[in-house]
Amino acid sequence: MDSFWNINNENNRFASLDGDIQADVCVIGGGLTGLTTAYYLSKEGKKVVVLEKDVICSGTSGGTTGKVTSQHGLIYKYLKDSNGKEFARKYYEANEKAIKDIEKIINEEKIECDFEKKKAYVYTESKNEIQNIKNEVEVTNKLDIDSKFVDKIDLPLEIFGAIQFQNQAQFNPVKYANGLVKSLLKNGVAIYEKSKAMDVLEDDEEYTVTTINGSVNAKYVVIATRYPIITFPGYYFLKMYQSTSYALIVDTNTDLQTDGYYINSETPQISLRTVKDGDKNLLLIVGYDYKTGSEIIGNPFDYLFARVKRMFPKAEIVKYWTAEDCISLDKIPYIGDFSNVLDNVYVATGFNKWGMTSSNISANIITDKIMGRENEYEEIFRSSRLEIIKNKDEAINMLKESVDGIVVKRIKGKPTPTCTHLGCKLSWNQLEETWDCPCHGSRYTKRGFVIESPAVSNLEID
Ligand code: FES
């Protein structure tokens, strides 16, 4: 399902890789992380190749809300409690810097992507949640974050309160990606679409990234797929899971004007923002998240539309789609060295649905690493950290899910289909007619073609 952003995606225009080529850096993944990393590295004079398995910005970056923000739900109290005040402040600074860096790229490269400054809100319609909002306000004030408690927002909702962040932004992510692509081509970056990276093979001095019809030899490899395509080492399948969200664009048939964008703090969570469509503001609503591969209760699109209708009775659906994201166990992205035993291979994943600023932070950290520079935020996102076990409930759930899938396979002999990643039994997604893996979130079409990693091989279905 194409997203609203992708309706006019003009980037489906690159040939697939055919033959063996050489580069300084091979970036795997043509979403915002991969493109921004290629952008910074090409400005440093590196010869960069980007491999995209489908078309540019067709994956998670093409299905996002496009919120460019340092307000990641109610995260700052959690970060302060789990990692300390200084850590929480640095996380904020890294994301604030990313907002500025994205704006700088947009200005310098003259990218028309409907970039708008907005306030960000986390609100609640539940009396039980209000204390959590107030606690977050207290913590953000102590961290010197430009934030405050408000009791009203620009949506027809009865709220108990909200936390507001100033000077955040939103844009159209695919238009931004298109602008980045134009700059990459000017800087000599080679882009290949329909070129799925199958493996990364280590040689003495460099790596060979293989695709079906060719390969890229490079000293540095950046794995900027949503989910890393290498399973061992790295072991990211033990450190995060995938979550599917549902998205609707609606015409509210009102003169929709808001000073900000919104997400609620209770479950089920919904995220809302305006979207420019010519002279009109449409409304984007995203939510009804569930762990990919688990049973979907009810119809998420119906649920979201009912939520919209409560606010805007004359609303009409314009477009709908689903989006998949990687969720890290400690709510912090993994950015930097892919593994301690694999030099010059870098990763950016586990963005927890906050991929716009995270993509820019990743690009900066990885570029600095390749250029041999220190980055002041590197330690916050260190991908080889082991402290993730702090979130014990999630760790136990994940292990249980993985083991359940493998056990089913062993008990029942050879049920089909089983996932080509690590062999878990797949579940049938009736809504989208796909096979989904409950272990680490790979997805396949009903004919068995991989549409979501970490699996790279198709199913064998008769
Ligand atoms: Fe890992 Fe399916 S995604 S076993």
XYZ file of C-alpha atoms and ligand atoms in Angstrom:
466
model
C 0.000 0.000 0.000
C 1.586 3.269 -1.099
C 1.395 6.103 1.380
C -0.083 9.514 0.637
C 3.469 10.873 0.438
C 4.390 8.334 -2.211
C 1.509 9.081 -4.592
C 3.730 11.515 -6.508
C 7.092 9.939 -5.793
C 9.149 10.751 -8.847
C 12.149 8.723 -7.753
C 11.276 5.443 -9.412
C 13.855 6.062 -12.076
C 17.106 4.317 -11.204
C 18.373 1.140 -12.829
C 19.139 -1.914 -10.743
C 22.737 -2.917 -10.138
C 24.091 -5.110 -12.903
C 27.752 -6.068 -12.490
C 30.476 -5.479 -9.945
C 31.447 -1.961 -8.936
C 33.806 -0.235 -6.513
C 33.119 2.534 -4.013
C 34.453 3.977 -0.769
C 31.140 3.476 0.990
C 28.205 1.203 0.232
C 24.990 2.433 1.853
C 22.308 -0.244 2.048
C 18.864 1.341 2.179
C 17.371 4.281 0.270
C 15.284 5.770 3.067
C 16.065 9.033 4.837
C 18.886 7.552 6.927
C 20.675 6.118 3.905
C 20.147 9.200 1.758
C 21.239 11.645 4.463
C 24.346 9.573 5.227
C 25.169 9.469 1.515
C 24.600 13.228 1.375
C 27.045 14.063 4.169
C 29.661 11.554 2.988
C 29.511 12.738 -0.626
C 30.083 16.300 0.603
C 33.222 14.977 2.297
C 34.430 13.691 -1.083
C 33.664 10.001 -0.543
C 32.580 7.869 -3.471
C 29.224 6.501 -2.319
C 26.851 3.894 -3.717
C 23.274 3.534 -2.433
C 21.462 0.210 -2.842
C 17.690 0.221 -2.399
C 15.678 -2.999 -2.471
C 12.576 -1.324 -3.869
C 12.401 2.359 -4.821
C 13.727 5.381 -2.972
C 11.734 6.237 0.139
C 9.252 3.417 -0.374
C 9.778 1.811 3.050
C 9.418 3.218 6.543
C 10.515 6.727 5.510
C 7.708 6.837 2.961
C 5.057 5.826 5.483
C 6.036 8.062 8.388
C 4.126 10.956 9.929
C 6.935 13.337 8.907
C 7.141 14.899 12.373
C 10.571 16.436 12.899
C 10.734 16.628 16.657
C 12.646 16.087 19.850
C 9.381 15.323 21.672
C 9.231 11.543 21.502
C 6.134 10.891 23.584
C 6.767 11.171 27.310
C 10.363 10.052 27.041
C 12.308 12.494 29.175
C 11.182 11.307 32.587
C 11.886 7.750 31.448
C 15.380 8.722 30.209
C 16.190 10.678 33.352
C 15.053 7.814 35.600
C 16.804 5.099 33.589
C 20.005 6.884 32.511
C 20.322 10.126 34.456
C 19.740 13.816 33.869
C 22.804 14.443 31.725
C 21.921 11.568 29.403
C 18.339 12.825 28.992
C 19.570 16.328 28.226
C 22.018 15.051 25.599
C 19.299 12.969 23.948
C 17.260 16.169 23.689
C 20.198 18.179 22.347
C 20.964 15.552 19.701
C 17.384 15.681 18.462
C 17.198 19.470 18.568
C 20.420 19.641 16.561
C 18.863 17.236 14.051
C 15.877 19.590 13.565
C 18.307 22.421 12.817
C 20.464 20.264 10.547
C 17.436 19.147 8.534
C 16.329 22.768 8.147
C 19.866 23.675 7.086
C 19.872 20.997 4.371
C 16.449 22.173 3.166
C 17.682 25.770 2.934
C 21.070 25.034 1.405
C 19.731 22.573 -1.156
C 16.547 24.598 -1.746
C 14.291 21.605 -1.138
C 10.564 22.276 -1.410
C 9.067 19.812 1.031
C 6.299 21.704 2.872
C 8.607 22.270 5.852
C 6.688 24.128 8.558
C 7.542 25.102 12.105
C 4.999 23.659 14.555
C 4.541 23.084 18.249
C 4.504 19.479 19.411
C 1.983 18.208 21.955
C 1.475 15.055 23.974
C -2.092 15.222 25.296
C -4.392 13.011 27.261
C -8.130 12.413 27.279
C -7.793 10.259 30.382
C -7.903 11.550 33.930
C -5.596 8.723 34.986
C -2.847 9.940 32.640
C -2.727 13.553 33.681
C -0.133 12.998 36.386
C 2.223 11.438 33.820
C 1.948 14.576 31.674
C 2.618 16.798 34.701
C 5.609 14.677 35.695
C 7.015 15.025 32.189
C 6.578 18.811 32.330
C 8.436 18.900 35.630
C 11.326 16.868 34.231
C 11.562 18.790 30.950
C 11.616 22.080 32.863
C 14.502 20.802 34.956
C 16.283 19.807 31.734
C 15.870 23.363 30.382
C 13.637 22.163 27.577
C 11.375 24.852 26.118
C 8.115 23.218 27.220
C 4.985 23.876 29.252
C 1.682 22.438 30.452
C -1.433 23.538 28.542
C -5.072 22.604 28.994
C -6.266 23.187 25.403
C -5.159 22.189 21.922
C -6.371 23.165 18.429
C -8.437 20.011 17.959
C -12.073 19.405 18.951
C -11.116 17.068 21.794
C -11.940 17.150 25.502
C -8.477 16.865 26.961
C -7.272 16.861 30.557
C -3.998 18.490 29.607
C -0.959 18.387 27.350
C 2.754 19.096 27.302
C 3.832 21.520 24.606
C 7.288 21.779 22.974
C 8.103 24.931 21.011
C 9.945 25.191 17.689
C 9.409 21.746 16.286
C 8.713 21.049 12.601
C 6.942 18.888 10.066
C 7.448 18.186 6.376
C 6.594 15.905 3.497
C 9.246 13.150 3.863
C 9.124 12.005 0.246
C 9.537 15.534 -1.132
C 12.484 15.926 1.246
C 13.934 12.626 -0.014
C 13.482 13.768 -3.609
C 15.468 16.906 -2.810
C 18.220 14.861 -1.185
C 18.384 12.607 -4.249
C 18.931 15.614 -6.527
C 21.825 16.733 -4.323
C 23.287 13.227 -4.258
C 23.316 13.058 -8.036
C 25.092 16.437 -8.165
C 27.656 15.063 -5.707
C 28.319 11.967 -7.828
C 26.511 9.374 -5.701
C 25.384 6.270 -7.623
C 21.880 5.059 -6.711
C 20.499 1.648 -7.623
C 16.867 0.700 -7.110
C 15.346 -2.803 -7.153
C 18.759 -3.909 -5.886
C 18.259 -5.872 -2.710
C 21.439 -6.446 -0.708
C 21.569 -10.157 0.037
C 24.768 -10.421 2.054
C 27.839 -8.546 3.269
C 30.997 -10.616 2.778
C 34.235 -9.725 4.518
C 37.511 -9.695 2.634
C 40.971 -8.628 3.808
C 40.722 -4.948 3.118
C 37.102 -4.390 2.211
C 33.580 -5.779 2.030
C 31.538 -7.136 -0.839
C 27.840 -6.357 -0.693
C 26.054 -8.807 -2.961
C 22.798 -8.342 -4.844
C 21.107 -10.738 -7.272
C 22.864 -9.345 -10.358
C 25.939 -7.632 -9.022
C 28.020 -6.516 -6.091
C 29.622 -3.456 -4.529
C 33.146 -3.618 -3.125
C 33.729 -0.986 -0.493
C 35.860 -0.307 2.552
C 32.849 0.936 4.523
C 29.321 -0.425 4.690
C 26.364 1.412 6.204
C 23.332 -0.736 6.994
C 20.504 1.781 6.829
C 17.669 -0.641 6.284
C 14.933 -0.354 8.884
C 15.943 -3.774 10.250
C 19.564 -4.914 9.781
C 19.906 -7.562 7.096
C 22.809 -9.269 8.909
C 21.740 -11.533 11.747
C 25.128 -12.685 13.126
C 27.051 -10.922 14.580
C 25.057 -7.951 15.821
C 22.183 -10.002 17.258
C 19.723 -7.171 16.730
C 16.911 -9.706 16.606
C 17.415 -10.101 20.368
C 17.377 -6.358 20.990
C 14.282 -5.081 19.236
C 10.978 -5.986 17.658
C 8.866 -4.608 14.840
C 5.601 -2.776 15.192
C 2.972 -2.094 12.532
C 0.907 1.101 12.555
C -2.043 2.135 10.459
C -2.368 5.497 8.768
C -5.267 7.434 7.295
C -5.331 10.747 5.481
C -8.727 12.358 5.721
C -10.357 15.464 4.374
C -12.138 16.909 7.397
C -14.244 19.159 5.143
C -13.484 22.012 7.528
C -10.982 24.839 7.459
C -8.442 22.841 9.454
C -5.806 25.054 11.063
C -3.592 24.003 13.966
C -0.516 25.496 15.577
C 0.965 22.060 16.206
C 0.819 18.301 15.938
C -0.331 15.819 18.493
C 0.036 12.402 20.036
C -1.848 11.052 23.034
C -0.143 9.433 25.994
C -2.644 6.642 26.601
C -3.206 3.368 24.764
C -4.222 2.931 21.994
C -1.973 5.721 20.886
C -2.862 7.983 17.983
C -0.712 10.569 16.296
C -2.207 13.511 14.378
C -0.927 16.254 12.123
C -2.065 18.465 9.268
C -0.860 17.729 5.742
C -0.728 20.263 2.939
C -2.575 19.317 -0.225
C -2.580 22.369 -2.470
C -4.452 25.099 -0.603
C -6.054 22.659 1.741
C -5.005 21.114 5.053
C -5.836 17.424 5.317
C -5.520 15.452 8.548
C -3.166 12.511 9.040
C -3.975 10.069 11.813
C -1.643 7.171 12.617
C -1.982 4.557 15.314
C -3.477 1.223 16.427
C 0.060 -0.142 16.727
C 0.539 -3.830 17.243
C 3.526 -6.130 17.279
C 4.025 -7.331 13.718
C 2.840 -10.903 13.276
C 0.539 -10.896 16.295
C -3.217 -11.243 15.913
C -4.987 -8.080 14.751
C -8.141 -7.473 16.738
C -10.832 -5.589 14.806
C -10.252 -3.353 11.820
C -7.637 -0.663 12.605
C -8.720 1.595 9.752
C -12.334 1.539 10.949
C -11.158 2.356 14.462
C -9.029 5.304 13.326
C -11.760 6.655 11.091
C -14.246 6.457 13.962
C -11.807 8.503 16.071
C -11.651 11.121 13.321
C -15.438 11.180 12.898
C -15.830 11.983 16.583
C -13.857 15.158 15.934
C -14.935 15.887 12.365
C -18.324 14.333 11.514
C -18.064 15.219 7.803
C -14.620 13.672 7.328
C -13.864 11.540 4.268
C -10.992 9.130 3.725
C -8.454 10.187 1.102
C -5.756 7.485 1.491
C -4.734 4.735 3.871
C -1.618 2.601 4.371
C 0.421 0.727 6.951
C 3.898 1.449 8.274
C 6.396 -0.754 10.045
C 8.938 0.396 12.633
C 11.661 -1.154 14.788
C 11.285 -0.739 18.522
C 14.378 -1.038 20.705
C 14.019 -2.539 24.157
C 15.304 0.547 25.956
C 13.515 3.067 23.675
C 16.809 4.445 22.344
C 17.955 3.945 18.725
C 21.017 1.839 17.889
C 23.439 4.001 15.921
C 27.120 3.432 15.196
C 29.299 0.328 14.918
C 27.292 -2.639 13.741
C 29.300 -4.975 15.963
C 32.522 -4.920 17.939
C 33.874 -7.713 15.723
C 33.135 -6.121 12.347
C 35.246 -3.046 11.603
C 33.937 -0.349 9.268
C 30.355 -1.634 9.183
C 27.794 0.753 10.648
C 24.151 0.510 11.567
C 21.192 2.762 12.301
C 18.019 1.097 13.522
C 15.480 0.911 16.362
C 14.092 4.407 15.850
C 10.913 3.687 17.821
C 8.732 5.562 15.328
C 10.757 8.781 15.671
C 12.760 8.380 12.495
C 12.993 11.906 11.123
C 15.426 13.348 13.656
C 16.937 9.883 14.248
C 17.824 9.591 10.547
C 19.778 12.846 10.703
C 21.484 11.968 13.993
C 22.499 8.617 12.455
C 23.876 10.245 9.328
C 25.981 12.640 11.398
C 27.336 9.983 13.755
C 28.173 7.502 10.977
C 29.760 10.189 8.795
C 31.923 11.298 11.706
C 32.961 7.698 12.360
C 33.952 7.119 8.745
C 35.822 10.437 8.659
C 37.638 9.532 11.884
C 36.029 12.271 13.986
C 34.443 12.112 17.390
C 30.753 12.835 17.697
C 29.458 14.238 20.981
C 26.257 12.179 20.825
C 27.808 8.880 19.797
C 27.742 7.428 23.293
C 24.007 8.113 23.795
C 23.081 5.861 20.876
C 25.979 3.344 21.074
C 24.701 0.318 19.197
C 26.867 -2.223 21.012
C 25.417 -1.344 24.434
C 24.235 -4.185 26.620
C 22.195 -2.161 29.104
C 19.030 -2.936 27.143
C 18.161 -5.679 29.552
C 16.961 -2.916 31.897
C 13.614 -3.237 30.165
C 13.072 -6.750 31.489
C 9.411 -7.153 30.523
C 10.144 -6.472 26.869
C 13.222 -8.719 26.911
C 11.204 -11.602 28.325
C 8.390 -11.047 25.821
C 10.804 -11.023 22.942
C 12.573 -14.192 23.969
C 9.215 -15.873 24.503
C 7.995 -14.834 21.053
C 11.176 -16.093 19.398
C 11.123 -19.401 21.223
C 7.391 -19.940 20.608
C 7.876 -19.587 16.878
C 10.774 -22.001 16.742
C 9.064 -24.517 19.028
C 5.974 -24.583 16.823
C 8.184 -25.489 13.911
C 9.847 -28.347 15.760
C 6.674 -29.798 17.246
C 4.680 -29.817 14.086
C 7.474 -31.063 11.880
C 7.375 -28.896 8.790
C 4.474 -26.524 8.781
C 4.520 -24.101 5.888
C 5.306 -21.388 5.558
C 8.143 -20.713 7.956
C 10.198 -17.560 7.960
C 13.445 -17.609 5.968
C 15.162 -15.484 8.619
C 15.358 -17.833 11.608
C 12.585 -20.301 10.921
C 9.645 -19.045 12.994
C 6.153 -20.014 11.954
C 4.420 -17.222 10.039
C 0.939 -15.939 10.695
C -1.595 -14.947 8.053
C -2.550 -11.269 8.019
C -6.087 -11.279 6.685
C -6.349 -7.492 6.454
C -3.379 -7.039 4.134
C -3.162 -10.609 2.817
C 0.444 -11.058 3.845
C 2.445 -13.633 5.785
C 3.877 -11.926 8.889
C 6.553 -13.234 11.239
C 5.751 -12.846 14.949
C 9.414 -13.272 15.937
C 11.215 -10.333 14.309
C 8.641 -8.898 11.942
C 9.610 -10.067 8.449
C 6.678 -9.940 6.051
C 5.926 -11.662 2.742
C 3.287 -11.305 0.048
C 0.831 -14.171 -0.238
C 3.012 -15.551 -3.021
C 6.010 -15.509 -0.714
C 8.043 -12.473 -1.829
C 9.820 -10.703 1.025
C 8.421 -7.226 1.568
C 9.908 -6.473 4.996
C 13.306 -7.495 6.398
C 15.201 -8.938 8.306
C 14.451 -11.888 5.969
C 16.136 -11.468 2.603
C 15.055 -14.713 0.886
C 11.595 -15.396 -0.475
C 9.373 -18.231 0.742
C 8.971 -21.327 -1.324
C 5.225 -21.536 -1.759
C 3.673 -23.847 -4.368
Fe 13.212 -13.608 12.353
Fe 11.053 -14.381 11.061
S 11.862 -12.425 11.165
S 12.394 -15.578 12.237
